[in-house]
mmCIF file of C-alpha atoms in Angstrom:
data_model
loop_
_atom_site.group_PDB
_atom_site.id
_atom_site.type_symbol
_atom_site.label_atom_id
_atom_site.label_comp_id
_atom_site.label_asym_id
_atom_site.label_seq_id
_atom_site.Cartn_x
_atom_site.Cartn_y
_atom_site.Cartn_z
ATOM 1 C CA UNK A 21 130.784 145.579 97.606
ATOM 2 C CA UNK A 22 134.363 144.597 96.896
ATOM 3 C CA UNK A 23 135.345 142.130 94.203
ATOM 4 C CA UNK A 24 136.706 139.640 96.775
ATOM 5 C CA UNK A 25 133.458 139.701 98.690
ATOM 6 C CA UNK A 26 131.476 138.997 95.485
ATOM 7 C CA UNK A 27 133.734 136.062 94.594
ATOM 8 C CA UNK A 28 133.523 134.677 98.130
ATOM 9 C CA UNK A 29 129.707 134.989 98.123
ATOM 10 C CA UNK A 30 129.432 133.264 94.762
ATOM 11 C CA UNK A 31 131.726 130.390 95.803
ATOM 12 C CA UNK A 32 129.820 129.985 99.070
ATOM 13 C CA UNK A 33 126.523 129.790 97.165
ATOM 14 C CA UNK A 34 127.873 127.087 94.804
ATOM 15 C CA UNK A 35 129.278 125.106 97.745
ATOM 16 C CA UNK A 36 125.895 125.269 99.471
ATOM 17 C CA UNK A 37 124.147 124.010 96.319
ATOM 18 C CA UNK A 38 126.638 121.151 95.973
ATOM 19 C CA UNK A 39 126.098 120.156 99.613
ATOM 20 C CA UNK A 40 122.326 120.115 99.064
ATOM 21 C CA UNK A 41 122.746 117.856 96.016
ATOM 22 C CA UNK A 42 124.926 115.422 97.970
ATOM 23 C CA UNK A 43 122.461 115.351 100.881
ATOM 24 C CA UNK A 44 119.502 114.733 98.560
ATOM 25 C CA UNK A 45 121.275 111.842 96.857
ATOM 26 C CA UNK A 46 122.173 110.329 100.239
ATOM 27 C CA UNK A 47 118.513 110.413 101.306
ATOM 28 C CA UNK A 48 117.432 108.768 98.044
ATOM 29 C CA UNK A 49 119.961 105.981 98.477
ATOM 30 C CA UNK A 50 118.892 105.495 102.100
ATOM 31 C CA UNK A 51 115.390 104.412 101.005
ATOM 32 C CA UNK A 52 115.804 100.789 100.029
ATOM 33 C CA UNK A 53 113.838 99.777 96.949
ATOM 34 C CA UNK A 54 111.048 97.371 97.845
ATOM 35 C CA UNK A 55 111.028 93.784 96.769
ATOM 36 C CA UNK A 56 107.951 92.741 94.825
ATOM 37 C CA UNK A 57 106.921 90.543 97.745
ATOM 38 C CA UNK A 58 107.011 93.549 100.096
ATOM 39 C CA UNK A 59 104.605 95.571 97.939
ATOM 40 C CA UNK A 60 102.423 92.515 97.369
ATOM 41 C CA UNK A 61 102.257 91.956 101.144
ATOM 42 C CA UNK A 62 101.011 95.526 101.690
ATOM 43 C CA UNK A 63 98.365 95.047 98.986
ATOM 44 C CA UNK A 64 97.293 91.671 100.405
ATOM 45 C CA UNK A 65 96.972 93.073 103.935
ATOM 46 C CA UNK A 66 94.747 95.902 102.707
ATOM 47 C CA UNK A 67 92.640 93.585 100.518
ATOM 48 C CA UNK A 68 92.238 91.134 103.418
ATOM 49 C CA UNK A 69 90.964 93.993 105.539
ATOM 50 C CA UNK A 70 88.521 94.973 102.759
ATOM 51 C CA UNK A 71 87.205 91.389 102.528
ATOM 52 C CA UNK A 72 86.668 91.341 106.304
ATOM 53 C CA UNK A 73 84.936 94.767 106.135
ATOM 54 C CA UNK A 74 87.725 96.047 108.414
ATOM 55 C CA UNK A 75 88.016 99.496 106.887
ATOM 56 C CA UNK A 76 89.953 100.806 109.889
ATOM 57 C CA UNK A 77 92.621 98.159 109.246
ATOM 58 C CA UNK A 78 92.642 98.907 105.510
ATOM 59 C CA UNK A 79 92.925 102.628 106.252
ATOM 60 C CA UNK A 80 96.146 101.992 108.205
ATOM 61 C CA UNK A 81 97.832 100.786 105.002
ATOM 62 C CA UNK A 82 97.082 104.118 103.312
ATOM 63 C CA UNK A 83 99.744 106.814 103.083
ATOM 64 C CA UNK A 84 99.563 109.916 105.260
ATOM 65 C CA UNK A 85 98.515 112.014 102.258
ATOM 66 C CA UNK A 86 95.450 109.783 101.768
ATOM 67 C CA UNK A 87 94.601 109.925 105.472
ATOM 68 C CA UNK A 88 94.844 113.723 105.385
ATOM 69 C CA UNK A 89 92.531 113.860 102.371
ATOM 70 C CA UNK A 90 89.933 111.332 103.577
ATOM 71 C CA UNK A 91 88.564 110.612 107.028
ATOM 72 C CA UNK A 92 87.959 106.947 107.871
ATOM 73 C CA UNK A 93 84.250 107.339 107.050
ATOM 74 C CA UNK A 94 85.027 109.027 103.706
ATOM 75 C CA UNK A 95 87.631 106.344 102.916
ATOM 76 C CA UNK A 96 85.101 103.566 103.545
ATOM 77 C CA UNK A 97 82.470 105.357 101.442
ATOM 78 C CA UNK A 98 84.968 105.812 98.571
ATOM 79 C CA UNK A 99 86.012 102.134 98.626
ATOM 80 C CA UNK A 100 82.417 100.903 98.703
ATOM 81 C CA UNK A 101 81.429 103.277 95.878
ATOM 82 C CA UNK A 102 84.478 103.202 93.552
ATOM 83 C CA UNK A 103 86.351 100.008 94.447
ATOM 84 C CA UNK A 104 83.615 97.650 95.658
ATOM 85 C CA UNK A 105 85.014 94.832 93.498
ATOM 86 C CA UNK A 106 88.140 94.845 95.696
ATOM 87 C CA UNK A 107 86.083 93.604 98.642
ATOM 88 C CA UNK A 108 85.355 90.319 96.811
ATOM 89 C CA UNK A 109 88.707 89.500 95.186
ATOM 90 C CA UNK A 110 89.926 85.919 95.161
ATOM 91 C CA UNK A 111 93.387 86.065 93.576
ATOM 92 C CA UNK A 112 96.066 88.783 93.413
ATOM 93 C CA UNK A 113 98.884 88.929 90.837
ATOM 94 C CA UNK A 114 101.631 91.518 90.640
ATOM 95 C CA UNK A 115 102.680 92.891 87.248
ATOM 96 C CA UNK A 116 105.424 95.377 86.430
ATOM 97 C CA UNK A 117 107.048 97.385 89.240
ATOM 98 C CA UNK A 118 108.807 100.755 88.982
ATOM 99 C CA UNK A 119 110.689 102.340 91.874
ATOM 100 C CA UNK A 120 111.888 105.936 91.942
ATOM 101 C CA UNK A 121 113.462 106.832 95.276
ATOM 102 C CA UNK A 122 110.756 106.935 97.943
ATOM 103 C CA UNK A 123 107.920 106.195 95.496
ATOM 104 C CA UNK A 124 106.946 102.978 93.761
ATOM 105 C CA UNK A 125 104.343 101.927 91.202
ATOM 106 C CA UNK A 126 102.996 98.431 90.613
ATOM 107 C CA UNK A 127 100.542 96.878 88.181
ATOM 108 C CA UNK A 128 98.155 94.645 90.082
ATOM 109 C CA UNK A 129 95.700 92.147 88.617
ATOM 110 C CA UNK A 130 92.806 91.131 90.869
ATOM 111 C CA UNK A 131 90.743 88.113 89.840
ATOM 112 C CA UNK A 132 87.135 88.031 91.010
ATOM 113 C CA UNK A 133 85.408 84.737 91.899
ATOM 114 C CA UNK A 134 83.650 84.804 88.491
ATOM 115 C CA UNK A 135 87.062 84.866 86.731
ATOM 116 C CA UNK A 136 86.914 88.503 85.624
ATOM 117 C CA UNK A 137 90.296 90.218 86.006
ATOM 118 C CA UNK A 138 90.443 93.825 87.196
ATOM 119 C CA UNK A 139 93.686 95.701 86.503
ATOM 120 C CA UNK A 140 94.929 98.473 88.793
ATOM 121 C CA UNK A 141 97.944 100.725 89.033
ATOM 122 C CA UNK A 142 98.974 101.111 92.676
ATOM 123 C CA UNK A 143 101.276 103.897 93.812
ATOM 124 C CA UNK A 144 103.246 103.665 97.048
ATOM 125 C CA UNK A 145 105.196 106.032 99.285
ATOM 126 C CA UNK A 146 107.948 105.023 101.694
ATOM 127 C CA UNK A 147 106.868 106.085 105.182
ATOM 128 C CA UNK A 148 108.636 105.227 108.392
ATOM 129 C CA UNK A 149 109.819 101.641 108.145
ATOM 130 C CA UNK A 150 107.569 100.487 105.310
ATOM 131 C CA UNK A 151 105.551 101.256 102.218
ATOM 132 C CA UNK A 152 102.065 102.762 102.232
ATOM 133 C CA UNK A 153 99.494 102.924 99.434
ATOM 134 C CA UNK A 154 98.963 106.498 98.254
ATOM 135 C CA UNK A 155 96.806 105.866 95.205
ATOM 136 C CA UNK A 156 94.982 103.269 93.134
ATOM 137 C CA UNK A 157 93.930 103.803 89.531
ATOM 138 C CA UNK A 158 91.740 101.370 87.616
ATOM 139 C CA UNK A 159 93.231 99.995 84.400
ATOM 140 C CA UNK A 160 89.913 98.441 83.440
ATOM 141 C CA UNK A 161 88.366 94.997 83.275
ATOM 142 C CA UNK A 162 90.036 92.245 81.301
ATOM 143 C CA UNK A 163 88.598 89.029 79.857
ATOM 144 C CA UNK A 164 88.415 85.973 82.084
ATOM 145 C CA UNK A 165 91.838 84.629 81.173
ATOM 146 C CA UNK A 166 95.320 84.785 82.598
ATOM 147 C CA UNK A 167 96.816 88.244 82.195
ATOM 148 C CA UNK A 168 100.208 88.451 80.553
ATOM 149 C CA UNK A 169 102.859 89.523 83.013
ATOM 150 C CA UNK A 170 105.281 88.446 85.664
ATOM 151 C CA UNK A 171 104.063 86.097 88.388
ATOM 152 C CA UNK A 172 105.720 86.709 91.742
#
């Protein structure tokens, strides 16, 4: 292989890498970061479906990765077993939010009718024209008092 050909190949490779970096950054910028109200609306719609025992409706707010992992029946079973308190929530408060491209994380405080506050960390994925819930992790139960944090 001649020296010119090696130089040309190397320059072509670097140009291709640079183009990939530019394209990736453009895609990241294309996904608009969600407003707190937008994430809260997704959470409220899913919780409303839980309260109405409409697990099919709640399932629609789940990300594709969740729907691939769980069938509707498995999703309902998981919610009833692991997140049953979510079906009886009275008040929802949004805490800190972190957005990283097409993913977002939000602290959520759910107050039960007895005043007990359940903390959760929700993770979201941008899909299509909106945000979908791709995970919920319990942060534990807090005393029956107002949690410190931002009220939206």
